[in-house]
Tab-separated table of C-alpha atoms and ligand atoms in Angstrom:
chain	number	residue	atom	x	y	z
R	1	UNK	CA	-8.356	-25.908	9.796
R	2	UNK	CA	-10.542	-22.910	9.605
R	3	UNK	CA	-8.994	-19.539	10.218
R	4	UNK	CA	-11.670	-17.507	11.040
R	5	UNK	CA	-15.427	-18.173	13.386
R	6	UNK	CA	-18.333	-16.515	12.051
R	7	UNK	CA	-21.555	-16.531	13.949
R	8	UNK	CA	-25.152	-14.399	13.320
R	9	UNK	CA	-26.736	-13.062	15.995
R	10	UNK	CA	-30.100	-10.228	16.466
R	11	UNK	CA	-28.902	-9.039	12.999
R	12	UNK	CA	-25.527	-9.069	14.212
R	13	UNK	CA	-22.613	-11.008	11.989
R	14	UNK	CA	-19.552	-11.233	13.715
R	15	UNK	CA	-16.265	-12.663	11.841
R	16	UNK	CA	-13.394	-13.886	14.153
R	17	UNK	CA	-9.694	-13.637	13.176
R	18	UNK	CA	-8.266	-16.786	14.591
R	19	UNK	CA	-4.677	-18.560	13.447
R	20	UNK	CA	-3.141	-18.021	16.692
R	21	UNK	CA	-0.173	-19.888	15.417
R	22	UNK	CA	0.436	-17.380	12.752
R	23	UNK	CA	-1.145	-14.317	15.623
R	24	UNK	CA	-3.663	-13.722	12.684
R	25	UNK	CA	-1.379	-12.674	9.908
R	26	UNK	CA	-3.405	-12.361	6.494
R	27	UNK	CA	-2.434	-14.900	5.188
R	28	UNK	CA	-4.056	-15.588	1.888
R	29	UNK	CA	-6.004	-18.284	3.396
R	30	UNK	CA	-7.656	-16.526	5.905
R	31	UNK	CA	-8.123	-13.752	3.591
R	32	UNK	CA	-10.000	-16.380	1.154
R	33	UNK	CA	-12.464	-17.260	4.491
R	34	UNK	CA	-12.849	-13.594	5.075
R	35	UNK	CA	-14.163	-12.627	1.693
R	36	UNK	CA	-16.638	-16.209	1.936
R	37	UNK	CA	-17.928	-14.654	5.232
R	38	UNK	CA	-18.309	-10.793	4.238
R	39	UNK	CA	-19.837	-12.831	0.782
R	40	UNK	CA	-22.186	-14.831	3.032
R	41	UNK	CA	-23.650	-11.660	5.488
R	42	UNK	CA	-24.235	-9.772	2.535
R	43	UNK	CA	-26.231	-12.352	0.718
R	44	UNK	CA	-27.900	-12.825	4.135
R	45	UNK	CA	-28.860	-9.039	4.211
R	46	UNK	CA	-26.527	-8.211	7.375
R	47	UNK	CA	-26.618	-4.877	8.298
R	48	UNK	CA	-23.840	-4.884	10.687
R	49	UNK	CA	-20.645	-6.781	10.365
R	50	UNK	CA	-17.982	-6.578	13.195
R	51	UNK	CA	-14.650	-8.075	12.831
R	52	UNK	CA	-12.667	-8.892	15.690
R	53	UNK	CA	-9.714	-11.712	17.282
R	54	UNK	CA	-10.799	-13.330	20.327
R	55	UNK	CA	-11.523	-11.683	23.400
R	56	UNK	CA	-8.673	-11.059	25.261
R	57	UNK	CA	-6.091	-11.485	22.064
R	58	UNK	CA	-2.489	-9.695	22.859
R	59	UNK	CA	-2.504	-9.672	18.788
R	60	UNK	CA	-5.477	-8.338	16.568
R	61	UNK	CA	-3.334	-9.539	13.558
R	62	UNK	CA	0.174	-9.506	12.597
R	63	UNK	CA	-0.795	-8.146	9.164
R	64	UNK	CA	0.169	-9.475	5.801
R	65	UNK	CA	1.905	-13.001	6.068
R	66	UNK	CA	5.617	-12.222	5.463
R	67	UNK	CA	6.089	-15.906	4.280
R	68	UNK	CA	3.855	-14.612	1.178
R	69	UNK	CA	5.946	-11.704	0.247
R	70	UNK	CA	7.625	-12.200	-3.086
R	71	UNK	CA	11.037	-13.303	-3.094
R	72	UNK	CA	10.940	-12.671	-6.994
R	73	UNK	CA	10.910	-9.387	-6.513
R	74	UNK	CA	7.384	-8.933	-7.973
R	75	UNK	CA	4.661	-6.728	-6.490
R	76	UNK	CA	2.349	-9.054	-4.181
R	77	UNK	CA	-0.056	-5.794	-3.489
R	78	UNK	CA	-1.711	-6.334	-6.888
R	79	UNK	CA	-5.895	-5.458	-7.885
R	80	UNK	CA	-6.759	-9.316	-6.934
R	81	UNK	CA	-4.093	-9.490	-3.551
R	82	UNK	CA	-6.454	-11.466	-1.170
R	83	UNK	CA	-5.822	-8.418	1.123
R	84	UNK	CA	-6.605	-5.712	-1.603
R	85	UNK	CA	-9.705	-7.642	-2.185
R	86	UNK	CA	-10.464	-8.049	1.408
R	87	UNK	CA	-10.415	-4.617	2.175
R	88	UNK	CA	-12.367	-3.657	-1.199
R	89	UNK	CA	-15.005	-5.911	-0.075
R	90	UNK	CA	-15.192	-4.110	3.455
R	91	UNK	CA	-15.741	-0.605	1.638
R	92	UNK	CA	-18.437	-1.791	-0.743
R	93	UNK	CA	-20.314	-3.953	1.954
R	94	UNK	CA	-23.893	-2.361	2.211
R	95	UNK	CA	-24.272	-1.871	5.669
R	96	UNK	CA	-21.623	-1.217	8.668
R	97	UNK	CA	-18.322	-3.006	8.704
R	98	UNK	CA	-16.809	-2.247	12.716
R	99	UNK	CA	-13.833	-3.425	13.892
R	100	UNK	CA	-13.480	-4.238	17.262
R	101	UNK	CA	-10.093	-4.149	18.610
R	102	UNK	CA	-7.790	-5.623	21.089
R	103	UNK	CA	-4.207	-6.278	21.078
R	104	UNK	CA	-1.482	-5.529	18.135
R	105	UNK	CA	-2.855	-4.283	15.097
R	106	UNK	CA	0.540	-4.391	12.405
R	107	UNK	CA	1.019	-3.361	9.007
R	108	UNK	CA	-1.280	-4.453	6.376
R	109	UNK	CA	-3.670	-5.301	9.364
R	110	UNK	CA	-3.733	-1.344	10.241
R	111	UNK	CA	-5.522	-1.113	6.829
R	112	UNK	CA	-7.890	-3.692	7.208
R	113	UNK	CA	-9.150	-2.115	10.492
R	114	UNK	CA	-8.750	1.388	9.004
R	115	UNK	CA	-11.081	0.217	5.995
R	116	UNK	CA	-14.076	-0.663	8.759
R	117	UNK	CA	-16.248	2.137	9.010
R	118	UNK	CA	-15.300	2.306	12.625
R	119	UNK	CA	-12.851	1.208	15.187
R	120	UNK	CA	-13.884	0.679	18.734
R	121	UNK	CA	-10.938	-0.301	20.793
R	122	UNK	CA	-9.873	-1.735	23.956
R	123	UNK	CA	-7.180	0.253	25.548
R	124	UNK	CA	-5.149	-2.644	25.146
R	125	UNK	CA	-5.314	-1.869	21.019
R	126	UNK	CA	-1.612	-0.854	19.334
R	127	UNK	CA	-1.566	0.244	15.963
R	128	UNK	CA	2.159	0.178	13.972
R	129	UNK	CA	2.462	0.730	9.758
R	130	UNK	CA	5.193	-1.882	9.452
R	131	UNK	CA	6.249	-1.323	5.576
R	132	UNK	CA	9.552	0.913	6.239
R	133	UNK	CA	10.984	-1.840	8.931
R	134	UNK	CA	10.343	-4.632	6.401
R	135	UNK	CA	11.475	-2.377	3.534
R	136	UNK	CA	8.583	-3.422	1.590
R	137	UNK	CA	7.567	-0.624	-0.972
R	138	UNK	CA	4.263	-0.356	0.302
R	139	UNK	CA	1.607	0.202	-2.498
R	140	UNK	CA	-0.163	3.724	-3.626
R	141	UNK	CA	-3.217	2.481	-3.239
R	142	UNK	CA	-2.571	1.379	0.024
R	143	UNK	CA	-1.340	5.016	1.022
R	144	UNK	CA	-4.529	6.997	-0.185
R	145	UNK	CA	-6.768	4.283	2.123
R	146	UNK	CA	-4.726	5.208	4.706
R	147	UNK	CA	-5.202	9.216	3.989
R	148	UNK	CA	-9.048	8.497	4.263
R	149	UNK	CA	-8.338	7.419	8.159
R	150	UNK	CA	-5.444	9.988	9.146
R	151	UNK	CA	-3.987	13.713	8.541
R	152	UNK	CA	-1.074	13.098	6.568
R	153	UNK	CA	1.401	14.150	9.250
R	154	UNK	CA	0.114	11.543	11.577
R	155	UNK	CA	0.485	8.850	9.013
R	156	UNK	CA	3.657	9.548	7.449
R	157	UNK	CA	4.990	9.555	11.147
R	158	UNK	CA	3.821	6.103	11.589
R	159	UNK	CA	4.890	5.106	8.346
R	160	UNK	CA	8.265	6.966	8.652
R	161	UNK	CA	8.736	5.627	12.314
R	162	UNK	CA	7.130	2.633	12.489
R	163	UNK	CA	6.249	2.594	15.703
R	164	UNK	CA	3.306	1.089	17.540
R	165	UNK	CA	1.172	3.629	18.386
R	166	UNK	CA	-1.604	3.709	21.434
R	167	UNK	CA	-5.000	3.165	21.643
R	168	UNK	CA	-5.661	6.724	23.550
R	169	UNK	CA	-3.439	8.168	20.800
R	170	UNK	CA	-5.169	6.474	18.153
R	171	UNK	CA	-8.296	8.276	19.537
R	172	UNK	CA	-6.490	11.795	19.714
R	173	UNK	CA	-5.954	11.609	16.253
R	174	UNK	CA	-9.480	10.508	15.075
R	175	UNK	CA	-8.251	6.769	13.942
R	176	UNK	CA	-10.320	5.092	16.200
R	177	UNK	CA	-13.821	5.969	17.562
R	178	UNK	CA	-13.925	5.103	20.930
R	179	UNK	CA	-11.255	3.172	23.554
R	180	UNK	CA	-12.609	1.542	26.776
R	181	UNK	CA	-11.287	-1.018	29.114
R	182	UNK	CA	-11.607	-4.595	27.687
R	183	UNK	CA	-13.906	-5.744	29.972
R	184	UNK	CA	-16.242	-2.772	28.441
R	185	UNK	CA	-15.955	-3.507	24.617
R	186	UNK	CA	-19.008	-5.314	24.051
R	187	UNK	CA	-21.109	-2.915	25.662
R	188	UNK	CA	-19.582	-0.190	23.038
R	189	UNK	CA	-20.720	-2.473	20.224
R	190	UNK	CA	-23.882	-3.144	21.330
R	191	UNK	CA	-24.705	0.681	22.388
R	192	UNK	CA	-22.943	1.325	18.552
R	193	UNK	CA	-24.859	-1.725	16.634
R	194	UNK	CA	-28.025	-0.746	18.195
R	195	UNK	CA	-28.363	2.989	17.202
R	196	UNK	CA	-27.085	1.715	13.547
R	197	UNK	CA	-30.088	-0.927	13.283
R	198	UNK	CA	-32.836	0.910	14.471
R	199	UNK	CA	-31.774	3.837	11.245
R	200	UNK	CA	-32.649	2.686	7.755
R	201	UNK	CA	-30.208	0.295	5.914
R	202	UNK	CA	-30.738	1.915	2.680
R	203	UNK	CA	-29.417	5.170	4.504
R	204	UNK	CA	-26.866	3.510	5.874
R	205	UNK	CA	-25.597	1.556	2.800
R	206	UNK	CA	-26.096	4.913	0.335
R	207	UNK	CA	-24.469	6.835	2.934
R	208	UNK	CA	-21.198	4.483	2.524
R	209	UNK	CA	-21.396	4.424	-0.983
R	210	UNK	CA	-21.448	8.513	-1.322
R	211	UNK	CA	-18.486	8.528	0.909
R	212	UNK	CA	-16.492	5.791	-0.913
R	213	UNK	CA	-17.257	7.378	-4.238
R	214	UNK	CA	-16.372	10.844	-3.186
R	215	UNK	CA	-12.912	9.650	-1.543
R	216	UNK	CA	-11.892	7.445	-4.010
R	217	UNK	CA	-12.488	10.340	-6.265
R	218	UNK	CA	-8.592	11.605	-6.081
R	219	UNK	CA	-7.314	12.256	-9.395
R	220	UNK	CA	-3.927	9.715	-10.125
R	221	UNK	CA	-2.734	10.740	-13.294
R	222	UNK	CA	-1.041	7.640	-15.464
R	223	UNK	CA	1.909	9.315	-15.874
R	224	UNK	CA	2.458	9.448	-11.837
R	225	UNK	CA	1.473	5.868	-11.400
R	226	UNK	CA	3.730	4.740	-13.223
R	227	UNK	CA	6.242	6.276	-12.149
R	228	UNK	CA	5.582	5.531	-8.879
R	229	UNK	CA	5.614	1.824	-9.795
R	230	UNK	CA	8.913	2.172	-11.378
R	231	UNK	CA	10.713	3.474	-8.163
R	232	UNK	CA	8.624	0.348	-6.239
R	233	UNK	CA	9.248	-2.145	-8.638
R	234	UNK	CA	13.494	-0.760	-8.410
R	235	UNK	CA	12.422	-1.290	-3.927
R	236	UNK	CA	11.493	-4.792	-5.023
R	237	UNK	CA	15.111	-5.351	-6.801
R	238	UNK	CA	17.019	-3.793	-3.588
R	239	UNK	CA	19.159	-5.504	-1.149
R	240	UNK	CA	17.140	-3.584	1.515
R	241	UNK	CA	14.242	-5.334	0.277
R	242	UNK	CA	15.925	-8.733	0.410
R	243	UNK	CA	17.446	-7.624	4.043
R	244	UNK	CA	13.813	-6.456	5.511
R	245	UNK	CA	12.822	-9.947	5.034
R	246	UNK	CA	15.796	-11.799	5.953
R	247	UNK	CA	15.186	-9.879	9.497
R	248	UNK	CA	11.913	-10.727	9.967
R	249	UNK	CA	12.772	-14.234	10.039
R	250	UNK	CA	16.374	-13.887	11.357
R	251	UNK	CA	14.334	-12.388	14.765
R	252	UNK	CA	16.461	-9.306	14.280
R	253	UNK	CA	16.887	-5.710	13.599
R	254	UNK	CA	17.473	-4.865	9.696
R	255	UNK	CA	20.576	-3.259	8.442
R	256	UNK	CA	19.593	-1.010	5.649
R	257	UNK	CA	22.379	0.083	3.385
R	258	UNK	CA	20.071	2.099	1.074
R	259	UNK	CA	20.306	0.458	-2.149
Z	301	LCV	C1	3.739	-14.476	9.074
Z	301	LCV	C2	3.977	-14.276	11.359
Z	301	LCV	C3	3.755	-12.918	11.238
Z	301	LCV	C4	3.485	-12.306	9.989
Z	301	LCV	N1	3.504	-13.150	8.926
Z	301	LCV	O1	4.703	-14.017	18.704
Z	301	LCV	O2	2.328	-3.291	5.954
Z	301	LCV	S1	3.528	-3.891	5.388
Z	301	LCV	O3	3.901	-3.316	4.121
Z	301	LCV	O4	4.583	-3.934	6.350
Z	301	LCV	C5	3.109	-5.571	5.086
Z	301	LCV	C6	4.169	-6.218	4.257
Z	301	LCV	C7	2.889	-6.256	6.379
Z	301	LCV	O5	1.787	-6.248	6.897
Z	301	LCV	O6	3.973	-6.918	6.897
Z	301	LCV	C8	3.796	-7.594	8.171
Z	301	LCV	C9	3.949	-6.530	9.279
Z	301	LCV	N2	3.829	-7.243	10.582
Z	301	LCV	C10	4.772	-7.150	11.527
Z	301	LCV	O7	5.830	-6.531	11.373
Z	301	LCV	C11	4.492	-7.929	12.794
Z	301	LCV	C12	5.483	-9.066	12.862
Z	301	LCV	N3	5.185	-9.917	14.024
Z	301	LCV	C13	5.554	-9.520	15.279
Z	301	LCV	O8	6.103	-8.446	15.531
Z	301	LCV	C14	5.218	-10.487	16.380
Z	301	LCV	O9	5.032	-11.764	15.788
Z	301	LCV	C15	3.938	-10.067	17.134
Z	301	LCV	C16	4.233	-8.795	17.973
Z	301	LCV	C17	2.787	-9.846	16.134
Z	301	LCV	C18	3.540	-11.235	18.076
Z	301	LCV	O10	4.666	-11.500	18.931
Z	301	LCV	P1	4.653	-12.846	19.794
Z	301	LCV	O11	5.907	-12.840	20.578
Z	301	LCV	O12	3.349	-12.991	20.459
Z	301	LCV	P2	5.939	-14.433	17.774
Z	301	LCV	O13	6.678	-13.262	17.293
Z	301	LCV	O14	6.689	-15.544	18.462
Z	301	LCV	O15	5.159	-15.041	16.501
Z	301	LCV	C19	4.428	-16.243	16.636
Z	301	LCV	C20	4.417	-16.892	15.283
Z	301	LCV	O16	3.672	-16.068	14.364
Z	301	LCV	C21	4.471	-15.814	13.212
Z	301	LCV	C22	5.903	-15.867	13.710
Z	301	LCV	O17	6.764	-16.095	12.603
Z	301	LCV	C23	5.829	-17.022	14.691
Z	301	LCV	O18	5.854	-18.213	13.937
Z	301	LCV	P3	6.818	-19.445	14.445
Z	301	LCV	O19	6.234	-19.848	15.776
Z	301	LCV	O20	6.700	-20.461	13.347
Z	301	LCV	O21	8.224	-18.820	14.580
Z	301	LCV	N4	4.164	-14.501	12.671
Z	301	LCV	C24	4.070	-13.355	13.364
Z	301	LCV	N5	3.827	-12.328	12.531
Z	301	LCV	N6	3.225	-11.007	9.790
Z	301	LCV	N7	3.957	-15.062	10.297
């Protein structure tokens, strides 16, 4: 059963998040029919890629499928993690990546959006960094995406609280381009699309690639990564960790105890 709908049109790819059972979550799956379609566009020389649920959705995506979180206490957010991949793949692509947004937008999924090179939203859009309610260690590389979308202050509050945050507040804070009733969505993208395919794709793409090289250009010494793995990998060990989880699927709050 396919996960996500792809369709072309006037230059225009579109990729559809759609497990409704599962309200989107990334699972690996989908992730694996994500990186076939971004794979496909680019081999089809698409200069503008949205990604989107179906009109109307009450949840953009649930982010990261909690039923794939390790239980062996092992890091899932690796270099190859479907979603790592998936959201590598969105920074490199050689045109426009925009998501369009409607509905819940949680945890991991906050990434993936925040990786497009834009977010047009429908007021409708929430966005909530889930990690510190699961009490999943959430990885560094993870964290310096998300300082290429927000000021730090606004981030660690959503991280610290994590709390689902507005579309209109979204906007104050410069994480998403532009919010407009549902019913006027597609008339953002097309206005948006438009301008972007009537400039020069080779502009557009070396444009993307200056910016990606220059932000991923923050110095990480070994030393600190490491050592930041070490406390994460001692997060993966914890009863909170095992407690986060055991919440999720319990349908309740978790009971952290700190250790
Ligand atoms: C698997 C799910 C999920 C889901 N995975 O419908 O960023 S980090 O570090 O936190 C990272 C680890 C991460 O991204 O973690 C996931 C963070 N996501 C969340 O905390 C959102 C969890 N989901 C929800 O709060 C609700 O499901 C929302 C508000 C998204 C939708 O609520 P709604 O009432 O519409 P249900 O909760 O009834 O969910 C419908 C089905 O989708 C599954 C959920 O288990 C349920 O399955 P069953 O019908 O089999 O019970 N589902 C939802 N989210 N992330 N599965």
């Amino acid at each position: 059963m396919a996960r996500i709908e792809t369709s072309l049109e006037n230059d225009i790819g579109t990729i559809v998040l759609n497990d409704p059972a599962k309200r989107n979550a990334l699972s690996a799956a989908l992730i694996s029919e994500l990186l076939a379609a971004l794979l496909s566009f680019e081999e089809q020389h698409v200069r503008v890629v949205v990604l989107r649920a179906p009109a109307g959705a009450t949840t953009w995506s649930a982010g990261h499928d909690v039923h794939e979180l390790p239980t062996n206490g092992r890091d899932p957010m690796t270099y190859n993690d479907p979603l790592r991949r998936a959201i590598r793949q969105i920074q490199e692509y050689p045109g426009a990546v925009i998501a369009l947004v409607e509905g819940g937008v949680w945890g991991g999924a906050c990434e993936l959006a925040m990786a497009c090179d834009m977010i047009l939203a429908a007021d409708t859009a929430t966005f909530a960094l889930t990690p510190a309610r699961l009490g999943v260690p959430y990885d560094i590389v993870g964290a310096m995406n998300l300082m290429q979308s927000v000021s730090l202050p606004v981030i660690k509050e959503m991280l610290f609280r994590a709390h689902s945050m507005s579309a209109a507040e979204a906007r104050e804070h410069g994480i998403v381009n532009r919010v407009v009733p549902p019913e006027a969505l597609e008339a953002a993208l097309s206005e948006v699309a438009g301008d972007i395919l009537r400039n020069s794709p080779l502009v557009v793409a070396l444009l993307k690639q200056e910016f990606d090289a220059i932000s991923g250009a923050r110095p990480l010494g070994a030393g600190t990564f490491e050592r930041i793995q070490m406390i994460r990998r001692r997060i993966y060990d914890s009863e909170d960790y095992r407690e986060g989880i055991r919440a999720f699927f319990d349908k309740r709050e978790p009971k952290f105890v700190g250790r």
